[in-house]
Tab-separated table of C-alpha atoms in Angstrom:
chain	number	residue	atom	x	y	z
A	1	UNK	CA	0.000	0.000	0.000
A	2	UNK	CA	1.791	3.109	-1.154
A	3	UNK	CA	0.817	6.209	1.531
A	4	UNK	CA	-0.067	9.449	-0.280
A	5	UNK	CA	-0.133	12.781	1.938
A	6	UNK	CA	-1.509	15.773	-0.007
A	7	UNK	CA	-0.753	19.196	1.504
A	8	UNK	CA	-3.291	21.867	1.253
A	9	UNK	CA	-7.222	21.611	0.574
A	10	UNK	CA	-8.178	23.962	-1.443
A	11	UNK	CA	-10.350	22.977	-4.963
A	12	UNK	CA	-6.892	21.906	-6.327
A	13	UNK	CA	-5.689	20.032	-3.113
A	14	UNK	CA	-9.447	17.992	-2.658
A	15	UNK	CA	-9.401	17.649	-6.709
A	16	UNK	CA	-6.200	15.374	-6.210
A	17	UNK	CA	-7.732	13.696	-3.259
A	18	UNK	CA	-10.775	12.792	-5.029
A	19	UNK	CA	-9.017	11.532	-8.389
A	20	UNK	CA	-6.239	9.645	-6.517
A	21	UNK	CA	-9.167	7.767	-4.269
A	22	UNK	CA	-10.155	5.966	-7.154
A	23	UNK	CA	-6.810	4.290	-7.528
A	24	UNK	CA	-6.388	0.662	-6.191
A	25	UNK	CA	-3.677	0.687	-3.095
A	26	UNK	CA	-3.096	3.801	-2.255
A	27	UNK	CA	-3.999	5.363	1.143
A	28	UNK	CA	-4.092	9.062	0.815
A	29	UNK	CA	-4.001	11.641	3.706
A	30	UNK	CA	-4.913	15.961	3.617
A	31	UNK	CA	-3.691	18.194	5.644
A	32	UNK	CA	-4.956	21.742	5.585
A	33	UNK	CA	-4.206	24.501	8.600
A	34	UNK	CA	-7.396	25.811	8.090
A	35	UNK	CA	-10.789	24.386	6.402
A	36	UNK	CA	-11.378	23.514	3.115
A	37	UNK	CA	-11.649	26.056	0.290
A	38	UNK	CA	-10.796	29.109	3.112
A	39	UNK	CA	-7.682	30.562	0.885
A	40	UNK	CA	-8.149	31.315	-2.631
A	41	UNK	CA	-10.896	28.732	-3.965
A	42	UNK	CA	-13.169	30.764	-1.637
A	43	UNK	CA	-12.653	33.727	-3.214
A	44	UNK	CA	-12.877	32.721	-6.841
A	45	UNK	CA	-15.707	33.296	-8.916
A	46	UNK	CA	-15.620	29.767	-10.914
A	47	UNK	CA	-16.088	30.838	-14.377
A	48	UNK	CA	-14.154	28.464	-16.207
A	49	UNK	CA	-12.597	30.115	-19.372
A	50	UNK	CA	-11.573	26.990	-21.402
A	51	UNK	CA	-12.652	26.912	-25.294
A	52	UNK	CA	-13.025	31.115	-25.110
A	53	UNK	CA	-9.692	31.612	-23.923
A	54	UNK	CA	-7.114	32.377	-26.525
A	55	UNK	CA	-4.580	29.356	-25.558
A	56	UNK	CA	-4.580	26.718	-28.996
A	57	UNK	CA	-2.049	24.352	-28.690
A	58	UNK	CA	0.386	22.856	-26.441
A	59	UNK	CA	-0.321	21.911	-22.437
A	60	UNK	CA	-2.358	25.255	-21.955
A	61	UNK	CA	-4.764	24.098	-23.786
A	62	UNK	CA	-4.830	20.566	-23.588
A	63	UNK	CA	-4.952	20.864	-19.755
A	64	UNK	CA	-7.989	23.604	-20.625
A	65	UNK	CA	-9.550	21.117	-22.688
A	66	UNK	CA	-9.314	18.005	-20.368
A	67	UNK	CA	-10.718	19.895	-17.247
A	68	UNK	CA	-13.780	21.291	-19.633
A	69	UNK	CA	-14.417	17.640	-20.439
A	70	UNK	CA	-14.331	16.442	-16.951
A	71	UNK	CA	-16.408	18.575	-15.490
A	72	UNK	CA	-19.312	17.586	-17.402
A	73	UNK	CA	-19.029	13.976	-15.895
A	74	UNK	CA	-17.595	15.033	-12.313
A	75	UNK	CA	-20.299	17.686	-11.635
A	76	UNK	CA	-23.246	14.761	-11.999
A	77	UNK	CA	-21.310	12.291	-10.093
A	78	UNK	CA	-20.033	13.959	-7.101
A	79	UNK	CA	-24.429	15.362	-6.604
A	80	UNK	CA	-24.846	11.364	-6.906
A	81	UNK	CA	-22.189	10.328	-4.480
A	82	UNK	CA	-23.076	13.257	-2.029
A	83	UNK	CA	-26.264	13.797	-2.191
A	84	UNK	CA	-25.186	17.636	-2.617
A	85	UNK	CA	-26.096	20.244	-5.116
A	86	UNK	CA	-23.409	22.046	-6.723
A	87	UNK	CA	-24.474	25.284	-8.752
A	88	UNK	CA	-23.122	24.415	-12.270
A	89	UNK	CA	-24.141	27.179	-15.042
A	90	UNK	CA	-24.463	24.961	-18.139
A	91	UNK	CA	-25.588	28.392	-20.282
A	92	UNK	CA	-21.924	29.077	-21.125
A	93	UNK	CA	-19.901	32.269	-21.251
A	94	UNK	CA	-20.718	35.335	-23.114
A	95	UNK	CA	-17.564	37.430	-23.571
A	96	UNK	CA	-18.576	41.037	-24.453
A	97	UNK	CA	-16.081	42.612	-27.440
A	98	UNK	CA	-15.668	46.920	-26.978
A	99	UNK	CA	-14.114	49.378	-29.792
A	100	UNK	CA	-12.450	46.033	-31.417
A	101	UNK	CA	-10.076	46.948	-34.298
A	102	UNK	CA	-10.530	44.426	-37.063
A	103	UNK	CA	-7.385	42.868	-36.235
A	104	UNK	CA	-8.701	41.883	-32.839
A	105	UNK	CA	-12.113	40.910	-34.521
A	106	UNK	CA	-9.947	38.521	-37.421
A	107	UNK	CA	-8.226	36.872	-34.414
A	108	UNK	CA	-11.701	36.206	-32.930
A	109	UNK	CA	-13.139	34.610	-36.230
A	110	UNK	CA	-9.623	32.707	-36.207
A	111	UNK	CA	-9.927	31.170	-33.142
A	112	UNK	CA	-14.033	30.266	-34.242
A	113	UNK	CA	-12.275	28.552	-36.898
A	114	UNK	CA	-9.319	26.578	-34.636
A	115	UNK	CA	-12.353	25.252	-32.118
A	116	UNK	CA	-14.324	24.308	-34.665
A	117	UNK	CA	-11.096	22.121	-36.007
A	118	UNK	CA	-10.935	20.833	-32.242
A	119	UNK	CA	-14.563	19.946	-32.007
A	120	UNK	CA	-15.924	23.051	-30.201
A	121	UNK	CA	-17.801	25.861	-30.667
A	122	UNK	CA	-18.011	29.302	-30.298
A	123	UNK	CA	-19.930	31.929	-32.167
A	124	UNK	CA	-19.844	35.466	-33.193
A	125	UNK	CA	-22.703	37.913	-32.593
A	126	UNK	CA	-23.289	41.395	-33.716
A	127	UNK	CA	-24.572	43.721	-31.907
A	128	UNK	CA	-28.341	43.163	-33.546
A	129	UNK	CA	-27.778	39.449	-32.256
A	130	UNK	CA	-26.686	40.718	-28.367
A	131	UNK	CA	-29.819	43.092	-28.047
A	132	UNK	CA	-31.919	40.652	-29.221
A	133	UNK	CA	-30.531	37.623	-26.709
A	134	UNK	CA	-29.493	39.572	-24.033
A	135	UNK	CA	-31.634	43.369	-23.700
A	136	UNK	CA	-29.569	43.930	-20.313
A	137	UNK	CA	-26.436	44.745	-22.166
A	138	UNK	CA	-26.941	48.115	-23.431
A	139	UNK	CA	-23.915	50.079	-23.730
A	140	UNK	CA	-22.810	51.707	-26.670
A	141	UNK	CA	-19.362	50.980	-27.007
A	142	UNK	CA	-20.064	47.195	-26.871
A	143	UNK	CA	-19.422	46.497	-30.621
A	144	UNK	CA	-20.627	42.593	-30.280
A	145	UNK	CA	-19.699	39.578	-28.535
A	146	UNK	CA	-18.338	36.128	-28.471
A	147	UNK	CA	-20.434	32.924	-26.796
A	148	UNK	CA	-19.092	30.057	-25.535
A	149	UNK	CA	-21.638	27.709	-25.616
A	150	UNK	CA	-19.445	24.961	-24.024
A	151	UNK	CA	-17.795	26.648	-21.435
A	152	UNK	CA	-19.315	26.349	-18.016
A	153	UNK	CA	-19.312	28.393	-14.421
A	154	UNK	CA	-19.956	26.435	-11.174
A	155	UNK	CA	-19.632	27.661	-7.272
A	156	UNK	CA	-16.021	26.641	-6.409
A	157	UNK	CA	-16.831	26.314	-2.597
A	158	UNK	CA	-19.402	23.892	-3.093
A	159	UNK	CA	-17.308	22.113	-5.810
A	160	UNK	CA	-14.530	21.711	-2.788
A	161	UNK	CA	-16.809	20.676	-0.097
A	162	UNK	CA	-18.396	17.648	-2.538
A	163	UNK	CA	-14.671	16.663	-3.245
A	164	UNK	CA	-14.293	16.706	0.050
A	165	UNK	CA	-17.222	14.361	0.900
A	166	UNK	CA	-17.063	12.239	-2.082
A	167	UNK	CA	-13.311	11.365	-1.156
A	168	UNK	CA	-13.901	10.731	2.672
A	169	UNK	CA	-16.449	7.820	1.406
A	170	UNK	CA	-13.905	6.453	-0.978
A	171	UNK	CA	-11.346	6.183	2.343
A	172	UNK	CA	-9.134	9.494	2.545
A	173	UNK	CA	-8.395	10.722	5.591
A	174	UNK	CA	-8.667	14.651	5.733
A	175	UNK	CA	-6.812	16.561	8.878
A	176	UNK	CA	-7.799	19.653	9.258
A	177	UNK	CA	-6.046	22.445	11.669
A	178	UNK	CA	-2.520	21.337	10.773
A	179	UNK	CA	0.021	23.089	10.339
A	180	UNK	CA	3.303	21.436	8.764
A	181	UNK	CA	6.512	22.487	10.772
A	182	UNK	CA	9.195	20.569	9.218
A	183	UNK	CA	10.314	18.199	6.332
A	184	UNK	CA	13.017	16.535	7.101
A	185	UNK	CA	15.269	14.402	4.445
A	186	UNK	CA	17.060	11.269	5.782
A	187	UNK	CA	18.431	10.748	2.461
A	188	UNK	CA	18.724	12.987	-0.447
A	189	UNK	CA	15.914	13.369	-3.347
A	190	UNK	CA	13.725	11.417	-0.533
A	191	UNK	CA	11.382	12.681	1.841
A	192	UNK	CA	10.279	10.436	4.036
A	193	UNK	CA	7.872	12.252	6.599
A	194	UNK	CA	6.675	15.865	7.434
A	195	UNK	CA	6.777	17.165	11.185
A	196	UNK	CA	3.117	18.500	12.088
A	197	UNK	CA	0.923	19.766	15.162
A	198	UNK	CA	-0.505	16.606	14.997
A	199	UNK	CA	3.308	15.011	14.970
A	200	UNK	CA	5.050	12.951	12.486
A	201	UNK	CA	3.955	11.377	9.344
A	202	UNK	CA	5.041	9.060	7.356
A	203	UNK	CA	4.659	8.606	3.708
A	204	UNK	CA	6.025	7.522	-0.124
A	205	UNK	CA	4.521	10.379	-1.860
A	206	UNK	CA	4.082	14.457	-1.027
A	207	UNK	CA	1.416	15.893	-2.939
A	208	UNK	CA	1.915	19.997	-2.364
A	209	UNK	CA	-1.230	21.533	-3.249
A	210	UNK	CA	-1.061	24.462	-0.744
A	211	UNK	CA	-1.175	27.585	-3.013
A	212	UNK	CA	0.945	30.690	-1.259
A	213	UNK	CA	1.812	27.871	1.485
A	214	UNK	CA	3.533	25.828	-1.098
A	215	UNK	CA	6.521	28.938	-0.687
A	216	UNK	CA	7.326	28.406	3.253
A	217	UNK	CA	6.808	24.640	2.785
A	218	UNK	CA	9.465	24.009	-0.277
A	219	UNK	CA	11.742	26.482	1.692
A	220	UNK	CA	12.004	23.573	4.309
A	221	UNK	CA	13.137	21.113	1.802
A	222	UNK	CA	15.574	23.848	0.417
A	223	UNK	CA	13.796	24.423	-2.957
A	224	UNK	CA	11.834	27.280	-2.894
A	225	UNK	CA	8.955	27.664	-5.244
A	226	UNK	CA	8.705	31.337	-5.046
A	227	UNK	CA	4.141	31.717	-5.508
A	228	UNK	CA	3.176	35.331	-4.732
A	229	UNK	CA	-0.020	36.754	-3.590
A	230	UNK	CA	-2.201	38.359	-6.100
A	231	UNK	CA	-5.606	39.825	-4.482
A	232	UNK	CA	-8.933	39.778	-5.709
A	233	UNK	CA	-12.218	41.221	-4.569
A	234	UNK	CA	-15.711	40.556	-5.505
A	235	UNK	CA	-19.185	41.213	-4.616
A	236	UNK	CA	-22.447	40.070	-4.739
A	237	UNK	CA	-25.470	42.050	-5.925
A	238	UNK	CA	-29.060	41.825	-5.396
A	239	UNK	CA	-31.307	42.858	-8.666
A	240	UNK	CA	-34.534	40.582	-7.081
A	241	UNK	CA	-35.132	39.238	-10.642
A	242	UNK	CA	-32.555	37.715	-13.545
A	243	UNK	CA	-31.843	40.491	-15.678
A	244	UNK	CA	-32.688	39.768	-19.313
A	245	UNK	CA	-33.807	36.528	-20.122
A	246	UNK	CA	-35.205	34.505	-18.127
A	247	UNK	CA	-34.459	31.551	-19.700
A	248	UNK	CA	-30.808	32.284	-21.259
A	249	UNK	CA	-28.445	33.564	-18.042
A	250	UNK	CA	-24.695	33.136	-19.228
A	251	UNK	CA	-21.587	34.189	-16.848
A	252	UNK	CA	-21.075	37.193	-18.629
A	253	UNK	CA	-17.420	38.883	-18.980
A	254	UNK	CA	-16.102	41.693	-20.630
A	255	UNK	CA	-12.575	44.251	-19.983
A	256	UNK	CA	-11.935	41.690	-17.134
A	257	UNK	CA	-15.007	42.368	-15.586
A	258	UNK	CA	-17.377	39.091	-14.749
A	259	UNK	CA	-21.146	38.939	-14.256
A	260	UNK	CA	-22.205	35.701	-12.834
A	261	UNK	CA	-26.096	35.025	-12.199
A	262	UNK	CA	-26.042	33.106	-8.906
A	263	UNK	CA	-30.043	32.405	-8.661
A	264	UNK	CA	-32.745	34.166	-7.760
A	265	UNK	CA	-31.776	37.617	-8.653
A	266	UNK	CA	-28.211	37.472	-7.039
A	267	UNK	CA	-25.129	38.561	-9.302
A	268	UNK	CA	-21.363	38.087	-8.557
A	269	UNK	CA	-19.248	40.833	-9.946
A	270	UNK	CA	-15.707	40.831	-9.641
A	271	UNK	CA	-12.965	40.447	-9.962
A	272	UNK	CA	-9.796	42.969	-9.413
A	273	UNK	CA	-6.246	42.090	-9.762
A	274	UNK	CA	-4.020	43.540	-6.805
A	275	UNK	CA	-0.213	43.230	-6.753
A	276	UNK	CA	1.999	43.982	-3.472
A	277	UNK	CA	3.230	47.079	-3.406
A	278	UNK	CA	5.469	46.389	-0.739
A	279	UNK	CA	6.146	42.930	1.224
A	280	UNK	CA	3.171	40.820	0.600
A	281	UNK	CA	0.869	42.903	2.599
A	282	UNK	CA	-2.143	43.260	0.354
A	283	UNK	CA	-4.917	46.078	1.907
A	284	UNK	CA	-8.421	45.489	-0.240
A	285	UNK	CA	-8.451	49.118	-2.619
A	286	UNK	CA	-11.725	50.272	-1.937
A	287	UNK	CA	-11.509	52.000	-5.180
A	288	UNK	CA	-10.591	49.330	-7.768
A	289	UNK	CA	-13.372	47.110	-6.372
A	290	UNK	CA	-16.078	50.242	-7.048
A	291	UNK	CA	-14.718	50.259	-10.402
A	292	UNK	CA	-15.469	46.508	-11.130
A	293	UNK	CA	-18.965	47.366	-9.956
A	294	UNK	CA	-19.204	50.374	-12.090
A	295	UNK	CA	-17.504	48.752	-15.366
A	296	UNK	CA	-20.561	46.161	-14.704
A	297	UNK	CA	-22.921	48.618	-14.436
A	298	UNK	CA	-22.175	50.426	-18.002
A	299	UNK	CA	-22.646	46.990	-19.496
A	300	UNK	CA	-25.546	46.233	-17.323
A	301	UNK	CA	-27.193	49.299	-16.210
A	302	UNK	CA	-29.568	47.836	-14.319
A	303	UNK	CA	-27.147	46.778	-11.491
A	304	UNK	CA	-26.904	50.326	-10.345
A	305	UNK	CA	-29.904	49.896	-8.349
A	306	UNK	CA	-28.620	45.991	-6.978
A	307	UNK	CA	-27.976	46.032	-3.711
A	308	UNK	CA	-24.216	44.990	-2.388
A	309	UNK	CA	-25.217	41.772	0.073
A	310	UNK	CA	-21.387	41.496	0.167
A	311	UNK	CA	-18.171	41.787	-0.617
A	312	UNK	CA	-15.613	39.196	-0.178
A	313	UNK	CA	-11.506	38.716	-1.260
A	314	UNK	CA	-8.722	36.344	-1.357
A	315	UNK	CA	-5.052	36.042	-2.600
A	316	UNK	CA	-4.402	34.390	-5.363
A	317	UNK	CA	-1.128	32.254	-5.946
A	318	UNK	CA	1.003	33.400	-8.865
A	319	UNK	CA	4.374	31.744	-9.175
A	320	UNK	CA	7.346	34.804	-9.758
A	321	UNK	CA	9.126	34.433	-12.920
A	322	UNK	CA	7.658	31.533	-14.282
A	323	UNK	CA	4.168	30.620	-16.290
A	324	UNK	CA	1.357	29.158	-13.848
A	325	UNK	CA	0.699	26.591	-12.698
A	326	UNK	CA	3.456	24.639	-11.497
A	327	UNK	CA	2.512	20.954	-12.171
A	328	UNK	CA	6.088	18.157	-11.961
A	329	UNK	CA	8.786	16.918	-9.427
A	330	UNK	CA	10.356	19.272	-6.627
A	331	UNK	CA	13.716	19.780	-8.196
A	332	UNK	CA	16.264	17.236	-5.958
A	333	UNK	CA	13.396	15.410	-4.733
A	334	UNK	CA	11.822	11.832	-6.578
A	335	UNK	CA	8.492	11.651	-4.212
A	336	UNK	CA	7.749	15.421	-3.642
A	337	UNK	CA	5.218	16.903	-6.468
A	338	UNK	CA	4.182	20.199	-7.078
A	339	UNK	CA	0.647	21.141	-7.500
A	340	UNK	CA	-0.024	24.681	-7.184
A	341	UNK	CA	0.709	28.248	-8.095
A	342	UNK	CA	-2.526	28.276	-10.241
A	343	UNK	CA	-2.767	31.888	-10.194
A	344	UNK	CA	-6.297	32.345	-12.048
A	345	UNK	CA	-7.289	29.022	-12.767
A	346	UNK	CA	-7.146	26.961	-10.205
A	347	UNK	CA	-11.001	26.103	-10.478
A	348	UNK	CA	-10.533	25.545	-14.372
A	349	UNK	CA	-7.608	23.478	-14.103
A	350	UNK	CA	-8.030	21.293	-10.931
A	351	UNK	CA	-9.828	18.039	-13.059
A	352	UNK	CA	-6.255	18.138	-15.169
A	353	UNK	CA	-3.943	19.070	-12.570
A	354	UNK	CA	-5.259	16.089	-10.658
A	355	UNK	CA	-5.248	13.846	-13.779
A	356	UNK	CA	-1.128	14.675	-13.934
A	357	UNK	CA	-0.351	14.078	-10.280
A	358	UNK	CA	-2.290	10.836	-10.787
A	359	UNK	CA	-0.506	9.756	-13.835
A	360	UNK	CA	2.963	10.562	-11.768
A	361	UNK	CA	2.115	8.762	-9.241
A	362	UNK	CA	1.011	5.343	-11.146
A	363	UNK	CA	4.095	5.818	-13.687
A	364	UNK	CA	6.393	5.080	-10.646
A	365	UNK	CA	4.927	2.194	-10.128
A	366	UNK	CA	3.095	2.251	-7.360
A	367	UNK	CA	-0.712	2.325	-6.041
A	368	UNK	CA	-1.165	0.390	-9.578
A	369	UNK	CA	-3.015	-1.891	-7.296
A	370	UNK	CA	-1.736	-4.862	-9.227
């Protein structure tokens, strides 16, 4: 029986935990300080920006691609395993195009053309088209749109939670409340056992899925994975009915600026991008979050009257110097992966990342089950 111990519960972290619970022979342990989904994943929106993102080829997009495709299975199965409902917008993404150059509009119809090649599709709407399907937008400058038909939004907290769940009834064991204080190595490129609160444990694999821990925690094995803190705020807005449509309410994005229809007349609208100015210290700007809500108001003008129910944020781990996420080996070390540093897409790209770890872990030869 080959003993995984996954670091850090977050979607990512419970993602891993889920996937790797399916595999014959392994016993699998989380360990999160805090709850589940408290760090990032509770801050994100969860509007998964897969075929309507502009990544074509290579691992960006194949991981894009395989998470897309997942969730339509793992959605349905984790409500039947749980018995919980997790919010899942099937109604796709509608990205809104302003003042676009016809340049920027040939790259659009290019990348129509690319998805279709790839099996997916995405369409091109005028502005005659956007009135017509969706009366709420009304702002001049909005020249048309792109939908993305495929592309889904779900409720990342409730995503985690049913992870959570669905893994504890295939066997994992899930510590919450502990911290990790030290990795030692009793030979090198091994790890045999992290020092916690809870004391020592013992394992053949380290899964580290801890987001802007993963930095302290790689520092104690002497390979830092420098992950930053990006902030985001959001908020949530009360119209009392759907805006538009009725029947047709997409997650609706445009200038970096998402609309998400939550049920029953609630909106999310966020999010804003904060770097450190100094340190990692972070303060929420007051003012960049009030321009979110106004940039979603000139698209939507009927949110000025929405009341704010509340506002939330979280930090967001972006790895320093090097693309997200970071997915492989700990350099020095054959049984520690890396998980994390998702930056932006940690909801998106959980299904794949945990595909990878899983396919690393039964390439080694163990927990094949054979």
């Amino acid at each position: 029986m080959s003993h995984v111990v996954i670091i850090g519960c977050g979607v990512v972290g419970a993602a891993i935990a889920y996937e790797l619970s399916q595999v014959k022979g392994l016993k699998i342990t989380v360990c999160d300080r805090q709850a589940p989904a408290q760090a990032s994943t509770g801050a994100a929106l969860g509007v998964l920006m897969g075929v309507i993102s502009q990544k074509i080829k290579g691992k960006a997009w194949q991981m894009r691609q395989t998470s897309i495709q997942r969730y339509e299975t793992l959605i349905p199965e984790l409500e039947t395993l749980t018995g919980r409902k997790i919010p899942f917008n099937r109604q796709g993404i509608l990205m809104l195009l302003s003042d676009s150059s016809l340049e920027e509009m040939s790259a659009w119809e290019k990348l129509v053309e690319i998805r279709h090649s790839q099996g997916w599709n995405l369409e091109i709407w005028d502005t005659a088209k956007l009135k017509n399907i969706c009366p709420q937008i009304n702002n001049e400058k909005i020249t048309g749109a792109v939908y993305s038909p495929q592309d889904r939004q779900l409720d990342p907290t409730a995503l985690t939670l049913a992870l959570v769940e669905a893994a504890e009834k295939n066997g994992v064991t899930f510590k919450f409340g502990v911290t990790v204080l030290d990795a030692p190595t009793s030979t090198p490129e091994f790890c045999n056992q992290l020092e916690t609160t809870e004391g020592k444990i013992a394992a053949d694999w380290f899964v580290v899925a801890a987001g802007l821990g993963s930095t302290p925690l790689t520092a104690k094995l002497n390979q830092i994975i420098d992950i930053r803190p990006v902030l985001g705020q959001a908020l949530q807005m009360r119209v009392g009915h759907p805006l538009g449509n009725t029947d047709f309410q997409p997650a609706i994005t445009g200038n970096d600026v998402h609309i998400v229809p939550v049920g029953g007349g609630d909106y999310w609208v966020g999010a804003t991008v904060e770097f450190p100015s100094n340190g990692d210290e972070i303060p929420p700007n007051q003012e960049l979050l009030e321009s979110v809500r106004e940039q979603a108001i000139a698209f939507c003008p009927e949110l000025a009257t929405a009341i704010i129910l509340r506002t939330w944020s979280g930090l967001r781990p972006r790895p320093e110097g090097r693309p997200a996420p970071v997915i492989g080996k700990l350099p020095g070390f054959s049984n520690v992966l890396l998980a994390t540093g998702h930056y932006r897409n940690g909801v998106l790209l959980a299904p794949a990342t945990a595909y990878a770890i899983r396919e690393m872990i039964i390439s080694q030869g163990l927990g094949t089950g054979d």
